[in-house]
Tab-separated table of C-alpha atoms in Angstrom:
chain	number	residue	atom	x	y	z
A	1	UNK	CA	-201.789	-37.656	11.919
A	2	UNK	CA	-205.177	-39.504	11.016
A	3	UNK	CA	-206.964	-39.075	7.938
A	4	UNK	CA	-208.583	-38.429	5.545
A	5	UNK	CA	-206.799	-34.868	6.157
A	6	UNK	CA	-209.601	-32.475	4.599
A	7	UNK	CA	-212.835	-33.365	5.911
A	8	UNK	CA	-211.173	-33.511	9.122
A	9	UNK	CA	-210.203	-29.932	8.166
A	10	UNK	CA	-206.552	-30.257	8.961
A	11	UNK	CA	-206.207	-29.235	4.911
A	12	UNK	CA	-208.345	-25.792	4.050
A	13	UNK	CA	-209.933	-25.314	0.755
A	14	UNK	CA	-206.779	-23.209	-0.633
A	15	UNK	CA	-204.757	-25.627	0.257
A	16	UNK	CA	-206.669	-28.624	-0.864
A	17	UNK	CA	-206.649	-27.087	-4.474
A	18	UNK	CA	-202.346	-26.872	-4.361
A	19	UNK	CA	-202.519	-30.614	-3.229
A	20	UNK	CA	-205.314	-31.402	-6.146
A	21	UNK	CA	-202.444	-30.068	-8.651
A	22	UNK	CA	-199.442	-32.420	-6.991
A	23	UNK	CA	-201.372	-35.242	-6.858
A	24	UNK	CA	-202.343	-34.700	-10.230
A	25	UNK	CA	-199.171	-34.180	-11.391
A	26	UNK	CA	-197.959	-37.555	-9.931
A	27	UNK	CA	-201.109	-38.769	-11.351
A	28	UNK	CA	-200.419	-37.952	-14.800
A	29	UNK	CA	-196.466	-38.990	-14.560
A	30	UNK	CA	-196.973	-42.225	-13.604
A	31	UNK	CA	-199.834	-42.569	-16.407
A	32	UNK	CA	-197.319	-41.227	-18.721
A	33	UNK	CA	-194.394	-43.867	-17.505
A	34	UNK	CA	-197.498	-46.728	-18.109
A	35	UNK	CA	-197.706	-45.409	-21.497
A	36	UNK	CA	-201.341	-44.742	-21.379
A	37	UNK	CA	-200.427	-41.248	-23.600
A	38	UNK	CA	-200.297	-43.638	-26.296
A	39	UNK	CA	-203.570	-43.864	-27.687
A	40	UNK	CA	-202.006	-47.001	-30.015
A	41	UNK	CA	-201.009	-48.681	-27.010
A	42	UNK	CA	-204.110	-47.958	-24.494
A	43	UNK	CA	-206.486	-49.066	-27.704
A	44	UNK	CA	-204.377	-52.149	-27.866
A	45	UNK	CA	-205.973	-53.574	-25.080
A	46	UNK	CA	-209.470	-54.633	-26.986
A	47	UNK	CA	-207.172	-56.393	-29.358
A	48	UNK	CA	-204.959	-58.645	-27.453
A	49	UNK	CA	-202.188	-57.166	-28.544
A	50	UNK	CA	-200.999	-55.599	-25.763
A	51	UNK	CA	-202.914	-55.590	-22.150
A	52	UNK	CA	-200.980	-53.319	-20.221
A	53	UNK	CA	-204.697	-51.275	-19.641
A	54	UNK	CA	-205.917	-54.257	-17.850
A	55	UNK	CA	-202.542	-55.088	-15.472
A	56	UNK	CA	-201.899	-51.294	-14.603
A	57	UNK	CA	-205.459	-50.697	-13.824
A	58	UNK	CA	-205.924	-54.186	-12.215
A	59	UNK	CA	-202.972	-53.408	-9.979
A	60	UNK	CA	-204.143	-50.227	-9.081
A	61	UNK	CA	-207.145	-51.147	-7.701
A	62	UNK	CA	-205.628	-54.110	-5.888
A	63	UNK	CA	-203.117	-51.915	-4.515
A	64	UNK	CA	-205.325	-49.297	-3.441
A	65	UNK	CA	-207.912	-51.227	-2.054
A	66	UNK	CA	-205.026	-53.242	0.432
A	67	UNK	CA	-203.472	-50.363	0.987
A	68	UNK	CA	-206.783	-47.842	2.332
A	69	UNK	CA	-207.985	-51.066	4.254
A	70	UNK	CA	-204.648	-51.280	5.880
A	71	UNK	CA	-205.087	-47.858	6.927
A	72	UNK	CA	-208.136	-48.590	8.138
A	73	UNK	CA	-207.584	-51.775	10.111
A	74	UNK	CA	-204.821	-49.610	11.929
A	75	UNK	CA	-206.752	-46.817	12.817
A	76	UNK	CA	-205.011	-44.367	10.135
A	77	UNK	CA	-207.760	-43.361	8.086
A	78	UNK	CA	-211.445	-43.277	9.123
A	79	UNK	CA	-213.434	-45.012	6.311
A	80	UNK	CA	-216.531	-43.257	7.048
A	81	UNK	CA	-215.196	-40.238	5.406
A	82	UNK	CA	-214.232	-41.346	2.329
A	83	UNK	CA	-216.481	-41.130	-0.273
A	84	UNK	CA	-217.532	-44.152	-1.717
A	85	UNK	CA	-219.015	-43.392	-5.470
A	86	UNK	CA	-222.661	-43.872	-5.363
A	87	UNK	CA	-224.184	-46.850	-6.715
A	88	UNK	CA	-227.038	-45.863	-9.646
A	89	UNK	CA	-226.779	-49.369	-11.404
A	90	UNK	CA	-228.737	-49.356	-14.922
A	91	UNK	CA	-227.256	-45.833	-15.676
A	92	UNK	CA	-223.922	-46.690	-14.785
A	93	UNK	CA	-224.027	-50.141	-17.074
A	94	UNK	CA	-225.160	-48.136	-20.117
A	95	UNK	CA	-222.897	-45.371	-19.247
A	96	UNK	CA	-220.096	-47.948	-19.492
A	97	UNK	CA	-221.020	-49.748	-22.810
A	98	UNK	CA	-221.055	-46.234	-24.597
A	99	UNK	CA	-218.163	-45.305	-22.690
A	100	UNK	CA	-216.474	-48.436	-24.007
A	101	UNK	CA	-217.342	-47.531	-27.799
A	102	UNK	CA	-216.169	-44.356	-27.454
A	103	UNK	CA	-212.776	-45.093	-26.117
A	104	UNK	CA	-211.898	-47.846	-28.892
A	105	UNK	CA	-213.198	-45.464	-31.119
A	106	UNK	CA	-211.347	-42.421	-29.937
A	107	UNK	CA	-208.714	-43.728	-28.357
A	108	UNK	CA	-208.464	-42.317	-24.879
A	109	UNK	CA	-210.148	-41.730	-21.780
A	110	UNK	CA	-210.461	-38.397	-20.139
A	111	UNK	CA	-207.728	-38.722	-17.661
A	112	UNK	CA	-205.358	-40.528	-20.355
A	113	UNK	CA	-206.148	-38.012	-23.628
A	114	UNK	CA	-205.077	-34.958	-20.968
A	115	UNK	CA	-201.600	-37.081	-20.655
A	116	UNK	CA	-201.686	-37.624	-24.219
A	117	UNK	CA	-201.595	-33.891	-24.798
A	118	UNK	CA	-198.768	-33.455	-22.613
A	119	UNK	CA	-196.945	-35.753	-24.697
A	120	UNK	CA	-197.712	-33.353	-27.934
A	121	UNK	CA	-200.640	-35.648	-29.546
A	122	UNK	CA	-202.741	-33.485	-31.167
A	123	UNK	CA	-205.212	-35.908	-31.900
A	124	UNK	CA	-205.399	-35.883	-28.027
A	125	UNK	CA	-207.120	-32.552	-28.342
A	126	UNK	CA	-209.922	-33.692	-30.931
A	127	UNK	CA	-210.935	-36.307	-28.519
A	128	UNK	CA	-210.987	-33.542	-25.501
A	129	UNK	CA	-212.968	-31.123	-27.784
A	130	UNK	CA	-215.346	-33.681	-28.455
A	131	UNK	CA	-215.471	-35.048	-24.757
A	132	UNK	CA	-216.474	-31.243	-24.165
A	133	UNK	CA	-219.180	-31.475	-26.972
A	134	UNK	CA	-220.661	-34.472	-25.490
A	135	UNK	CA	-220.782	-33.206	-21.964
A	136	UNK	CA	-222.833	-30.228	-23.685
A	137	UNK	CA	-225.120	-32.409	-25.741
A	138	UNK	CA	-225.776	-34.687	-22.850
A	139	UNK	CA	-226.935	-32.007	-20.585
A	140	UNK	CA	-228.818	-30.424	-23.290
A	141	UNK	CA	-230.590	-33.509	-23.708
A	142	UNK	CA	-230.835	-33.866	-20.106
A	143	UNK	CA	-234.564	-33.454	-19.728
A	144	UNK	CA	-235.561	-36.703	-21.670
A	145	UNK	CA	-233.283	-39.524	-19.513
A	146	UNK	CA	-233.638	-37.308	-16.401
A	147	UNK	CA	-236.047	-40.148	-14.793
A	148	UNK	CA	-233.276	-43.180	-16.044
A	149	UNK	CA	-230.466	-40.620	-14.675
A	150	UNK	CA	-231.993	-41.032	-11.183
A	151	UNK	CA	-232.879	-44.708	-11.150
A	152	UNK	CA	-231.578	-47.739	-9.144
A	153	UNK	CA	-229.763	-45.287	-6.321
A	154	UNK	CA	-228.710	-47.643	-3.521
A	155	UNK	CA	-226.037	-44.821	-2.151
A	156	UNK	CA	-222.830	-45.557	-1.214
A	157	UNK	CA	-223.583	-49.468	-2.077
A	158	UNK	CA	-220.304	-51.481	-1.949
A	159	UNK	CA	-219.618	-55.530	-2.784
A	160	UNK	CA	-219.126	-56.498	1.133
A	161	UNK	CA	-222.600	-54.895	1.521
A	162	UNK	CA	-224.297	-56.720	-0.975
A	163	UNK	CA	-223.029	-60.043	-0.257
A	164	UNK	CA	-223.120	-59.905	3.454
A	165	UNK	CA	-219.272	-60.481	3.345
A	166	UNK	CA	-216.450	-58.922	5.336
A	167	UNK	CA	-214.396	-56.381	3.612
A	168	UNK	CA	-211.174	-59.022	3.988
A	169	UNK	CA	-212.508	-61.447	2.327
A	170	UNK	CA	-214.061	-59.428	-0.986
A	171	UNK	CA	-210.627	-57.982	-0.751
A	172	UNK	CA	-208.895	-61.914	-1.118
A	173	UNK	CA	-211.438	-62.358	-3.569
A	174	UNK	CA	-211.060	-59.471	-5.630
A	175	UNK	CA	-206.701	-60.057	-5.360
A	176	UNK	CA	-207.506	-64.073	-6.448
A	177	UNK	CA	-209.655	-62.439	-9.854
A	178	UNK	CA	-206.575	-59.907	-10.499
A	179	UNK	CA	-204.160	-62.964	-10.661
A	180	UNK	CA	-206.635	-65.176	-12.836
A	181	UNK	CA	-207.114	-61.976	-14.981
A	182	UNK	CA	-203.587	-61.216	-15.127
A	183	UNK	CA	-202.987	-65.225	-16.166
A	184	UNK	CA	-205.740	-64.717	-18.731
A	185	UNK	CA	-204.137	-61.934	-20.068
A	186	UNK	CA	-200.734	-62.634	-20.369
A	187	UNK	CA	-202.044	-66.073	-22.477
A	188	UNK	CA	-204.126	-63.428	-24.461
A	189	UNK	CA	-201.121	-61.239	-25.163
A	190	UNK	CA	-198.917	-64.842	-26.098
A	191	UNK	CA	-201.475	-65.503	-28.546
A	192	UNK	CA	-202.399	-62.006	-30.352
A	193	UNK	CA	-199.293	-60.075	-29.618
A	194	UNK	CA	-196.694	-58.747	-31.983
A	195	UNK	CA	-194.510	-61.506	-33.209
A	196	UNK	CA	-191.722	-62.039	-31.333
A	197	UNK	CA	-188.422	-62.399	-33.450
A	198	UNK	CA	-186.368	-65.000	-33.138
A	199	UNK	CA	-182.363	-65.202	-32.068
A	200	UNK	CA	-181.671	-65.619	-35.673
A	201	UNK	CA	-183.711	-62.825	-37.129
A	202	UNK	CA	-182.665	-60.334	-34.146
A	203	UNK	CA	-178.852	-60.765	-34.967
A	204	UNK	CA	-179.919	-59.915	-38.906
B	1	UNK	CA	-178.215	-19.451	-35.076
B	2	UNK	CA	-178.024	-22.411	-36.847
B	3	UNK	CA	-175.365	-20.788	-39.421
B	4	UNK	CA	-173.204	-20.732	-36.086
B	5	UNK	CA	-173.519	-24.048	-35.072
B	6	UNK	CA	-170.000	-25.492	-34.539
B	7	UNK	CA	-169.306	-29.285	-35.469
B	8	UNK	CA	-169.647	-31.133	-32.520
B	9	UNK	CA	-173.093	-29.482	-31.235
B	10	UNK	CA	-174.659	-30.940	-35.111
B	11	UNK	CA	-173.091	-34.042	-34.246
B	12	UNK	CA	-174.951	-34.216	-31.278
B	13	UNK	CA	-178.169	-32.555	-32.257
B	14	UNK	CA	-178.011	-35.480	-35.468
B	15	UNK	CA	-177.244	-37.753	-32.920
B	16	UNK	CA	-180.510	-37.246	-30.667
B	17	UNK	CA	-182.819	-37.974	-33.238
B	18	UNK	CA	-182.021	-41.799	-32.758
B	19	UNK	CA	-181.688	-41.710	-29.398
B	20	UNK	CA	-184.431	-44.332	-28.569
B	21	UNK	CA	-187.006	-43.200	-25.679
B	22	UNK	CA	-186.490	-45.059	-22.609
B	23	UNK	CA	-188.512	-48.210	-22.304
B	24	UNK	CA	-192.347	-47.812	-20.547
B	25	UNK	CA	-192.199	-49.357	-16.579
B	26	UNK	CA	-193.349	-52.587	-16.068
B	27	UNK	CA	-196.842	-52.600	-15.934
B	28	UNK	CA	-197.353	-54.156	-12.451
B	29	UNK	CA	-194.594	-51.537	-11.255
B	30	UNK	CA	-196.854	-48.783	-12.210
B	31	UNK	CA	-200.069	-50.273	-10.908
B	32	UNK	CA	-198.375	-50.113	-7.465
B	33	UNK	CA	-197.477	-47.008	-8.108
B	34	UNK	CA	-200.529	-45.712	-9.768
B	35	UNK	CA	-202.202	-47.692	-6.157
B	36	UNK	CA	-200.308	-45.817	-3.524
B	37	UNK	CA	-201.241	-42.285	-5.369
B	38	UNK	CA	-204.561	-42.852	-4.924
B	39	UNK	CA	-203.257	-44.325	-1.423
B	40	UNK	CA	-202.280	-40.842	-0.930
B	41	UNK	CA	-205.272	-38.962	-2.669
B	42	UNK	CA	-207.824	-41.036	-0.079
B	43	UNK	CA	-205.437	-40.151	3.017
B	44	UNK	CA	-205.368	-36.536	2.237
B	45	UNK	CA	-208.495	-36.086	0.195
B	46	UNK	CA	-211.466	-38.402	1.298
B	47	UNK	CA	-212.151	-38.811	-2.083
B	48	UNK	CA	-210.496	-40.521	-5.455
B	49	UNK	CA	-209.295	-39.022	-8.529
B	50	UNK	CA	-211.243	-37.981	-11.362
B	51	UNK	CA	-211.076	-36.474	-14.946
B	52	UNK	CA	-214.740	-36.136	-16.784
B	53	UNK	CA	-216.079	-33.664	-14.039
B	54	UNK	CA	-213.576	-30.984	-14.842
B	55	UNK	CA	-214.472	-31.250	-18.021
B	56	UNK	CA	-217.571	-31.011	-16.852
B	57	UNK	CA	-216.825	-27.779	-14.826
B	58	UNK	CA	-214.926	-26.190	-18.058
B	59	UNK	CA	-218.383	-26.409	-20.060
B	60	UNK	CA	-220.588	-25.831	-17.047
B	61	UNK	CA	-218.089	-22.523	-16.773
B	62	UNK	CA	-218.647	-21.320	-20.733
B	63	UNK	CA	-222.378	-21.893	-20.710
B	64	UNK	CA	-222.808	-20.243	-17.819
B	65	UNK	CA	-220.623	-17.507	-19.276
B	66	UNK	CA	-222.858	-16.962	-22.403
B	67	UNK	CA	-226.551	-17.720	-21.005
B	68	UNK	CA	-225.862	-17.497	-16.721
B	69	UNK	CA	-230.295	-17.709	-16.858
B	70	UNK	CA	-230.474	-20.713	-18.815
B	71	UNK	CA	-227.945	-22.355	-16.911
B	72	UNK	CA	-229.255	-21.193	-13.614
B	73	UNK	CA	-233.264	-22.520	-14.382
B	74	UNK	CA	-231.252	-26.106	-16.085
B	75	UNK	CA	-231.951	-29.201	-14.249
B	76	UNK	CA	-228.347	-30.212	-14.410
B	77	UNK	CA	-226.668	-27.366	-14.436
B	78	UNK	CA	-227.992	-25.670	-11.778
B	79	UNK	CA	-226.228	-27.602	-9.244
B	80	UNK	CA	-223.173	-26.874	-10.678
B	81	UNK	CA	-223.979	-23.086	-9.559
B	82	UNK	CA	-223.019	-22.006	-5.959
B	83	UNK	CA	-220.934	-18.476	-4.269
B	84	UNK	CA	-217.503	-19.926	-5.704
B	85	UNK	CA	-216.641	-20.020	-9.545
B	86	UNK	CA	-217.376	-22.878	-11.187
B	87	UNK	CA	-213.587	-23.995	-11.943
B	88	UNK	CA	-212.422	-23.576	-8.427
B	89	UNK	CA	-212.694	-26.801	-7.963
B	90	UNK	CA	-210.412	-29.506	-6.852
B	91	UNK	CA	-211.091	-32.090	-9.687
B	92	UNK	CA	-210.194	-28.868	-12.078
B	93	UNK	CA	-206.704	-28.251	-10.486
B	94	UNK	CA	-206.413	-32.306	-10.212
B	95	UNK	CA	-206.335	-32.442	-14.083
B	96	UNK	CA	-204.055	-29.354	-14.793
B	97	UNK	CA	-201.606	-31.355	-12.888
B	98	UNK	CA	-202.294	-34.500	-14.792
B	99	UNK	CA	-201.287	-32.201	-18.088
B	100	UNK	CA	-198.344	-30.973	-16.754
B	101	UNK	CA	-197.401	-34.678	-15.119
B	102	UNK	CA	-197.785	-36.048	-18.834
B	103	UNK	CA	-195.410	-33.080	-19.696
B	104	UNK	CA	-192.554	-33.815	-17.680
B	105	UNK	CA	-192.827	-37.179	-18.105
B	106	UNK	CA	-192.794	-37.116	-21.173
B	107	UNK	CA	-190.293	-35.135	-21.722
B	108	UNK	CA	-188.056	-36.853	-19.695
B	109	UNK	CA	-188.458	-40.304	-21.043
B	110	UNK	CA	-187.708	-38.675	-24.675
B	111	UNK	CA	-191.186	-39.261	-25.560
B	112	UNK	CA	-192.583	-35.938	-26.453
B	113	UNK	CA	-193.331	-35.068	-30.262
B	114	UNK	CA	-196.270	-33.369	-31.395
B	115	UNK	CA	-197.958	-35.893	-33.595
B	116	UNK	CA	-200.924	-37.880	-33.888
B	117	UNK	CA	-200.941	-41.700	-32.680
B	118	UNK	CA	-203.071	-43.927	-35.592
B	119	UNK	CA	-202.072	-47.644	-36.941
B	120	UNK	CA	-201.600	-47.180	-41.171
B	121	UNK	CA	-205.141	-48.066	-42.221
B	122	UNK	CA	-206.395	-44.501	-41.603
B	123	UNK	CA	-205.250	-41.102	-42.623
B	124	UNK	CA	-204.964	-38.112	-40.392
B	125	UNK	CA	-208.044	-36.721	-41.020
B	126	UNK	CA	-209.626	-39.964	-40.568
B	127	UNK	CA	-207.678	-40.192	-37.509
B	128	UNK	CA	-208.921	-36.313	-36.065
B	129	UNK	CA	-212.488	-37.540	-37.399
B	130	UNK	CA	-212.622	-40.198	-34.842
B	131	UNK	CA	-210.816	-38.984	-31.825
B	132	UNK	CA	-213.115	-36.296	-32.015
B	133	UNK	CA	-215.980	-38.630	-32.265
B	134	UNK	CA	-215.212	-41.124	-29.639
B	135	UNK	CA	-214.625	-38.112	-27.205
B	136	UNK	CA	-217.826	-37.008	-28.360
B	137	UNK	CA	-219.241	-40.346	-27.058
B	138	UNK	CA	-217.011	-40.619	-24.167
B	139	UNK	CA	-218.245	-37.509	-22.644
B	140	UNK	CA	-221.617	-38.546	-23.157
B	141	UNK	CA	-221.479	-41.773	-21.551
B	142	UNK	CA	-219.383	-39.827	-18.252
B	143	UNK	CA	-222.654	-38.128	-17.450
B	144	UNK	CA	-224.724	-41.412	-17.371
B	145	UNK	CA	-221.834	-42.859	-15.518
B	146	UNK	CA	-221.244	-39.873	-12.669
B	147	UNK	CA	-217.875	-40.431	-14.143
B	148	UNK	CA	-214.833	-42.029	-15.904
B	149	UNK	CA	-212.017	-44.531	-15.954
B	150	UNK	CA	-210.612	-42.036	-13.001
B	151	UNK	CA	-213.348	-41.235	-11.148
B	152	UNK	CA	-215.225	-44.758	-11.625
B	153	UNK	CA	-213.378	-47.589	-12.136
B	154	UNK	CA	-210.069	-46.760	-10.381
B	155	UNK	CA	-211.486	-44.969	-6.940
B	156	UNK	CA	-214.839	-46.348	-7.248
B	157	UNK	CA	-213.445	-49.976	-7.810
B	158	UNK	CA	-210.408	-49.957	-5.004
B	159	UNK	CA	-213.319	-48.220	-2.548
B	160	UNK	CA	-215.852	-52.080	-3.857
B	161	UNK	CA	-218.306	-49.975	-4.952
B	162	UNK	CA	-220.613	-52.044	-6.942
B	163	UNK	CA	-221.598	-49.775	-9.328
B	164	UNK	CA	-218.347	-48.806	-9.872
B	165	UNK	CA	-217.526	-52.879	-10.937
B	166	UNK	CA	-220.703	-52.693	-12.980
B	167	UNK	CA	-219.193	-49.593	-14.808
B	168	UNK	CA	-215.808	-51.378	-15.332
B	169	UNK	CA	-216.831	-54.086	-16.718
B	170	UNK	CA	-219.558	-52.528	-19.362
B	171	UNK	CA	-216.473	-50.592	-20.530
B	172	UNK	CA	-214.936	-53.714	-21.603
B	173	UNK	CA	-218.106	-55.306	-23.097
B	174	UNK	CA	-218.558	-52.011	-24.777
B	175	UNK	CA	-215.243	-51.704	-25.993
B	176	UNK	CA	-214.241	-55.176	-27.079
B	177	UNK	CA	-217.759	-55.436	-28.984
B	178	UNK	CA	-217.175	-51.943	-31.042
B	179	UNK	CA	-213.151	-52.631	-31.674
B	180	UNK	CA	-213.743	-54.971	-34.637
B	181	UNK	CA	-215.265	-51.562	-36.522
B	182	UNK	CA	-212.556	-49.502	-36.112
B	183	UNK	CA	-209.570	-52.332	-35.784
B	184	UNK	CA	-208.032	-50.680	-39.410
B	185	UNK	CA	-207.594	-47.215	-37.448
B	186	UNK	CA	-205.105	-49.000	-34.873
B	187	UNK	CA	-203.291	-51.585	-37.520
């Protein structure tokens, strides 16, 4: 069967909420397996010490992206009806920067700190309390960065768009960064990582 | 109970304690993996995963519980408003399973305690002090950002959206310039 199954309506709304749940659930297992409900180990990653953040999520995306061209390219999935996250550039740069603060600062992301409380991690709960807090102080503030909210919108504005460039090729480019970063990264982790102990020191 | 606990039961209860939890997967195993879910999610969905907005939904849901007026005249959270409740959403259901994912697997890998995670240079309370604040500032920044690490930089980046890219990579900047402050809370 082609896809994307729901807006095709071959999944109903019921449904679609049981399916939310399993994906979810595999979502959240395979965080847990990456060890993102370690807020020790997911902080790591703007240290040096340990970049797991950046190869998991690198590899994602890589793997994804191949895989729902792939799709495409064979007539499995029609693109059109995936939704592509709209483009709303300035807002989504400082969104990002604060977004960055916060997480070194509290140690999680959303998605991650609900993983995190699966694992027991109570401090996993302060950090989702206060996520909730700053959903409600944003949108009481609302008013006052309602204009900025709004600005730049280009749509559904993707990277083969703006360059002019076909979808294959942003996708070799994008695999060619993910093996430079992953290069960079494992140099990073040789260099800031936790010591690593010697023959003679393991056998003592 | 425990006055009826025979020998080799203590043993083994004394013995679990130092059983080691099994080792993370490689992290390039579980980017494939984490990969063909959202594979999956776009195939059956037509759209990514996501986090922030059912957090979103859960304090869209409790204003509109105590003041439905305010909330139905607010520029934001009017749209949130419509003949279904607020929750019944599939983002909402999406993150219950995330929960109960991190449950299992943790449980199953011998990794779940109920703790708090924190290097030595802070004390609990320090350490509740800024979880709390950094989610304070991470939910904050999802509303500028029509999203999170999920929502943005995972489905939004895989789909090249450029504002998606632009997102990842100011979480980086942002977090790699604030970590010095806070590098004694992770030590």
């Amino acid at each position: 069967m082609n896809g994307p199954l729901a807006p095709l309506g071959a999944i109903g709304e019921e449904a679609g909420l049981v399916v939310a749940f399993v994906i979810g659930g595999l979502f959240g297992f395979v965080l847990e397996r990456a060890g993102f409900g370690s807020a020790k180990k997911l902080a790591a990653v703007f240290y040096g010490r340990d970049m797991a953040v950046l190869k998991v999520m690198f590899t994602a995306i890589v793997t994804a992206m191949v895989g729902v061209q792939y799709l495409a390219v064979f007539g499995r999935i029609d693109l059109s009806l995936v939704t592509v996250p709209p483009t709303f550039l300035a807002p989504q740069i400082v969104g990002g920067l604060l977004f960055g603060v916060g997480f070194v600062i509290g140690g999680y992301c959303p998605g991650t700190a609900f993983v995190a409380l699966g694992s027991g991690r109570k401090d996993a709960l302060w950090f989702i309390g206060g996520a909730l807090m700053g959903i409600a102080l944003w949108a009481w503030g609302f008013p006052a960065y309602r204009t900025f909210y709004g600005s730049g919108s280009k749509g559904e504005f993707t990277i083969p768009q703006w360059l002019g460039a076909p979808a294959g090729t942003v996708a070799f480019a994008v695999i060619l960064i993910a093996l430079g970063a992953f290069w960079v990264a494992t140099k990073v982790e040789r260099r800031f990582g936790p010591c690593e102990t010697g023959p003679e020191e393991a056998r003592g | 109970m425990s006055v009826t606990l025979s020998p080799p039961q203590a043993v083994r209860r004394t013995e679990s304690v130092d059983v080691a939890p099994r080792p993370y997967w490689n992290p390039y195993v579980a980017g494939i993996a984490l990969g063909l879910v959202l594979v999956l999610t776009f195939y059956l969905m037509g759209s990514g995963l996501g986090a922030s907005g059912a957090l979103t939904r859960v304090v869209a849901t409790a204003e509109d519980a105590v003041a439905h007026p305010a909330v139905a005249s607010h520029p934001y959270w009017s749209n949130y408003l419509g003949d279904k409740p607020i929750l019944k959403d599939w983002l909402v259901f999406e993150v219950v399973g995330v929960f109960v994912g991190g449950i299992v697997a943790s449980l199953t890998a011998g990794r779940f305690k109920v703790t708090s995670e924190k290097g030595e240079g802070v004390t609990l309370r320090q350490r509740a002090i800024l979880a709390f604040t950094g989610g304070i500032i991470v939910g904050f920044a999802t509303r500028f950002a029509r999203g999170c690490t999920s929502g943005q930089a995972l489905t939004g980046g895989s789909l090249l959206s450029v504002g998606s890219w632009a997102f990842m990579f100011s979480v980086f900047a942002g977090g790699y310039a604030a970590a010095w402050f806070v590098r004694r809370q992770w030590r």
